[in-house]
Amino acid sequence: MILVDATTLLSLGTIGELDLLLNFDRAPAVLPAVDDEVVTEPARTNLDRFYDHDSVRAPSDGFVLSNERTENARRETERILGQSEVDGDFEIVLAVLVETNADRSVGVVSDDRRVRTIANGLGAIVTGTVGVVVRAVEEGLPPNDGKDLIRAIDRHGLHMTGELRETADELIEDAATSSE
């Protein structure tokens, strides 16, 4: 499973490009507290439409994060994050712990440095919004379209540094070359 954080849902949802998350080998999953964090339009409407895809695991699909199996992971999540309040970050870290404790691989798509660092440290495969665009180029999106998406994401909320935009362009070019 690939857990998608609100940061990426907002970035891609704002420009109407959530379908890029379907380019991964596993189904994207949105946990309930993450879903609750996506309130701005048009990201909210686009996320609701995204749930219409059969391969998307929506909050209503019942990913259970509170049962006997998860209590130890819940306590560990509280310790790691230094909080007991359940928000999107909490649910993602908890889900990563549950999955990795069960020896299942899990991916996390987030632009939040704290979430990325913790998830990576716990054994998740981690990428961000730029990684989603690069993956789309690997899957056949023309590189110029990928670069246009990066600029659109930058204009509508992610606010990349010049260095990150350059790195994104380089990664897109590399992806286009390697997929030929």
GROMACS .gro file of C-alpha atoms in nm:
model
  180
    1MET     CA    1   0.000   0.000   0.000
    2ILE     CA    2   0.104   0.358  -0.057
    3LEU     CA    3  -0.005   0.607   0.208
    4VAL     CA    4  -0.062   0.955   0.069
    5ASP     CA    5  -0.024   1.256   0.297
    6ALA     CA    6  -0.235   1.572   0.285
    7THR     CA    7   0.061   1.774   0.154
    8THR     CA    8   0.062   1.580  -0.171
    9LEU     CA    9  -0.317   1.555  -0.191
   10LEU     CA   10  -0.335   1.934  -0.165
   11SER     CA   11  -0.057   1.994  -0.419
   12LEU     CA   12  -0.193   1.755  -0.681
   13GLY     CA   13  -0.558   1.812  -0.595
   14THR     CA   14  -0.529   2.186  -0.639
   15ILE     CA   15  -0.413   2.142  -0.999
   16GLY     CA   16  -0.649   1.850  -1.072
   17GLU     CA   17  -0.376   1.588  -1.109
   18LEU     CA   18  -0.447   1.331  -0.837
   19ASP     CA   19  -0.463   1.058  -1.104
   20LEU     CA   20  -0.082   1.076  -1.118
   21LEU     CA   21  -0.090   0.874  -0.795
   22LEU     CA   22  -0.223   0.580  -0.998
   23ASN     CA   23   0.115   0.536  -1.170
   24PHE     CA   24   0.257   0.338  -0.881
   25ASP     CA   25   0.251  -0.042  -0.862
   26ARG     CA   26   0.039  -0.032  -0.548
   27ALA     CA   27  -0.290   0.129  -0.464
   28PRO     CA   28  -0.281   0.474  -0.306
   29ALA     CA   29  -0.448   0.490   0.035
   30VAL     CA   30  -0.583   0.794   0.217
   31LEU     CA   31  -0.633   0.754   0.590
   32PRO     CA   32  -0.931   0.922   0.765
   33ALA     CA   33  -0.740   1.195   0.950
   34VAL     CA   34  -0.545   1.276   0.633
   35ASP     CA   35  -0.872   1.304   0.442
   36ASP     CA   36  -1.001   1.543   0.709
   37GLU     CA   37  -0.703   1.773   0.648
   38VAL     CA   38  -0.790   1.832   0.282
   39VAL     CA   39  -1.044   2.113   0.311
   40THR     CA   40  -0.941   2.373   0.052
   41GLU     CA   41  -1.098   2.385  -0.291
   42PRO     CA   42  -1.055   2.259  -0.555
   43ALA     CA   43  -0.840   1.994  -0.381
   44ARG     CA   44  -1.134   1.870  -0.170
   45THR     CA   45  -1.364   1.819  -0.467
   46ASN     CA   46  -1.089   1.657  -0.671
   47LEU     CA   47  -1.008   1.421  -0.383
   48ASP     CA   48  -1.372   1.318  -0.354
   49ARG     CA   49  -1.370   1.240  -0.728
   50PHE     CA   50  -1.040   1.052  -0.692
   51TYR     CA   51  -1.210   0.806  -0.458
   52ASP     CA   52  -1.423   0.690  -0.752
   53HIS     CA   53  -1.124   0.492  -0.885
   54ASP     CA   54  -1.155   0.128  -0.787
   55SER     CA   55  -0.785   0.106  -0.706
   56VAL     CA   56  -0.787   0.394  -0.457
   57ARG     CA   57  -0.822   0.299  -0.092
   58ALA     CA   58  -1.047   0.566   0.058
   59PRO     CA   59  -1.102   0.634   0.430
   60SER     CA   60  -1.440   0.464   0.407
   61ASP     CA   61  -1.269   0.137   0.305
   62GLY     CA   62  -1.205   0.065   0.670
   63PHE     CA   63  -0.830   0.067   0.729
   64VAL     CA   64  -0.852  -0.008   1.100
   65LEU     CA   65  -0.603   0.178   1.313
   66SER     CA   66  -0.748   0.098   1.651
   67ASN     CA   67  -0.766  -0.260   1.767
   68GLU     CA   68  -0.570  -0.497   1.988
   69ARG     CA   69  -0.304  -0.550   1.718
   70THR     CA   70  -0.227  -0.182   1.693
   71GLU     CA   71  -0.213  -0.078   2.058
   72ASN     CA   72   0.163  -0.128   2.087
   73ALA     CA   73   0.212   0.059   1.760
   74ARG     CA   74  -0.014   0.337   1.887
   75ARG     CA   75   0.196   0.380   2.201
   76GLU     CA   76   0.513   0.377   1.989
   77THR     CA   77   0.363   0.641   1.758
   78GLU     CA   78   0.283   0.862   2.057
   79ARG     CA   79   0.642   0.826   2.178
   80ILE     CA   80   0.796   0.895   1.836
   81LEU     CA   81   0.580   1.200   1.762
   82GLY     CA   82   0.554   1.325   2.121
   83GLN     CA   83   0.177   1.358   2.085
   84SER     CA   84  -0.137   1.159   2.150
   85GLU     CA   85  -0.362   1.370   1.928
   86VAL     CA   86  -0.461   1.172   1.620
   87ASP     CA   87  -0.399   1.377   1.308
   88GLY     CA   88  -0.279   1.284   0.960
   89ASP     CA   89   0.086   1.259   1.064
   90PHE     CA   90  -0.009   1.035   1.356
   91GLU     CA   91  -0.215   0.802   1.136
   92ILE     CA   92   0.057   0.775   0.873
   93VAL     CA   93   0.329   0.693   1.126
   94LEU     CA   94   0.096   0.447   1.300
   95ALA     CA   95   0.010   0.276   0.970
   96VAL     CA   96   0.381   0.254   0.879
   97LEU     CA   97   0.451   0.089   1.214
   98VAL     CA   98   0.161  -0.155   1.174
   99GLU     CA   99   0.268  -0.250   0.822
  100THR     CA  100   0.642  -0.280   0.890
  101ASN     CA  101   0.581  -0.470   1.216
  102ALA     CA  102   0.383  -0.721   1.006
  103ASP     CA  103   0.675  -0.741   0.758
  104ARG     CA  104   0.471  -0.577   0.484
  105SER     CA  105   0.627  -0.309   0.270
  106VAL     CA  106   0.465   0.031   0.270
  107GLY     CA  107   0.521   0.349   0.077
  108VAL     CA  108   0.459   0.706   0.191
  109VAL     CA  109   0.406   1.004  -0.037
  110SER     CA  110   0.454   1.327   0.155
  111ASP     CA  111   0.623   1.663   0.129
  112ASP     CA  112   0.633   1.701   0.508
  113ARG     CA  113   0.996   1.665   0.617
  114ARG     CA  114   0.908   1.523   0.959
  115VAL     CA  115   0.673   1.258   0.818
  116ARG     CA  116   0.924   1.166   0.547
  117THR     CA  117   1.215   1.134   0.791
  118ILE     CA  118   1.021   0.924   1.041
  119ALA     CA  119   0.860   0.700   0.779
  120ASN     CA  120   1.197   0.642   0.612
  121GLY     CA  121   1.357   0.562   0.946
  122LEU     CA  122   1.084   0.308   1.016
  123GLY     CA  123   1.147   0.130   0.688
  124ALA     CA  124   0.891   0.281   0.452
  125ILE     CA  125   0.973   0.373   0.095
  126VAL     CA  126   0.932   0.749   0.079
  127THR     CA  127   0.878   0.999  -0.200
  128GLY     CA  128   0.710   1.334  -0.244
  129THR     CA  129   0.502   1.520  -0.498
  130VAL     CA  130   0.802   1.566  -0.726
  131GLY     CA  131   0.858   1.191  -0.710
  132VAL     CA  132   0.498   1.136  -0.822
  133VAL     CA  133   0.558   1.352  -1.130
  134VAL     CA  134   0.888   1.176  -1.203
  135ARG     CA  135   0.710   0.840  -1.179
  136ALA     CA  136   0.448   0.962  -1.427
  137VAL     CA  137   0.727   1.050  -1.671
  138GLU     CA  138   0.875   0.703  -1.621
  139GLU     CA  139   0.531   0.566  -1.711
  140GLY     CA  140   0.511   0.767  -2.034
  141LEU     CA  141   0.414   1.125  -1.951
  142PRO     CA  142   0.611   1.351  -2.187
  143PRO     CA  143   0.894   1.524  -1.999
  144ASN     CA  144   0.777   1.873  -2.101
  145ASP     CA  145   0.436   1.793  -1.953
  146GLY     CA  146   0.611   1.679  -1.634
  147LYS     CA  147   0.802   2.006  -1.614
  148ASP     CA  148   0.479   2.198  -1.675
  149LEU     CA  149   0.321   2.009  -1.385
  150ILE     CA  150   0.613   2.101  -1.158
  151ARG     CA  151   0.565   2.468  -1.248
  152ALA     CA  152   0.189   2.442  -1.188
  153ILE     CA  153   0.245   2.278  -0.849
  154ASP     CA  154   0.494   2.552  -0.762
  155ARG     CA  155   0.251   2.827  -0.862
  156HIS     CA  156  -0.039   2.677  -0.668
  157GLY     CA  157   0.103   2.603  -0.329
  158LEU     CA  158   0.411   2.384  -0.290
  159HIS     CA  159   0.641   2.687  -0.343
  160MET     CA  160   0.963   2.519  -0.440
  161THR     CA  161   1.305   2.673  -0.412
  162GLY     CA  162   1.489   2.736  -0.737
  163GLU     CA  163   1.720   2.449  -0.646
  164LEU     CA  164   1.429   2.208  -0.599
  165ARG     CA  165   1.276   2.310  -0.934
  166GLU     CA  166   1.611   2.249  -1.105
  167THR     CA  167   1.645   1.912  -0.932
  168ALA     CA  168   1.291   1.821  -1.036
  169ASP     CA  169   1.368   1.909  -1.398
  170GLU     CA  170   1.686   1.698  -1.385
  171LEU     CA  171   1.497   1.404  -1.236
  172ILE     CA  172   1.230   1.436  -1.505
  173GLU     CA  173   1.495   1.438  -1.780
  174ASP     CA  174   1.664   1.133  -1.625
  175ALA     CA  175   1.329   0.952  -1.600
  176ALA     CA  176   1.249   1.029  -1.963
  177THR     CA  177   1.590   0.903  -2.075
  178SER     CA  178   1.571   0.583  -1.869
  179SER     CA  179   1.219   0.500  -1.989
  180GLU     CA  180   1.315   0.517  -2.359
   0.00000   0.00000   0.00000
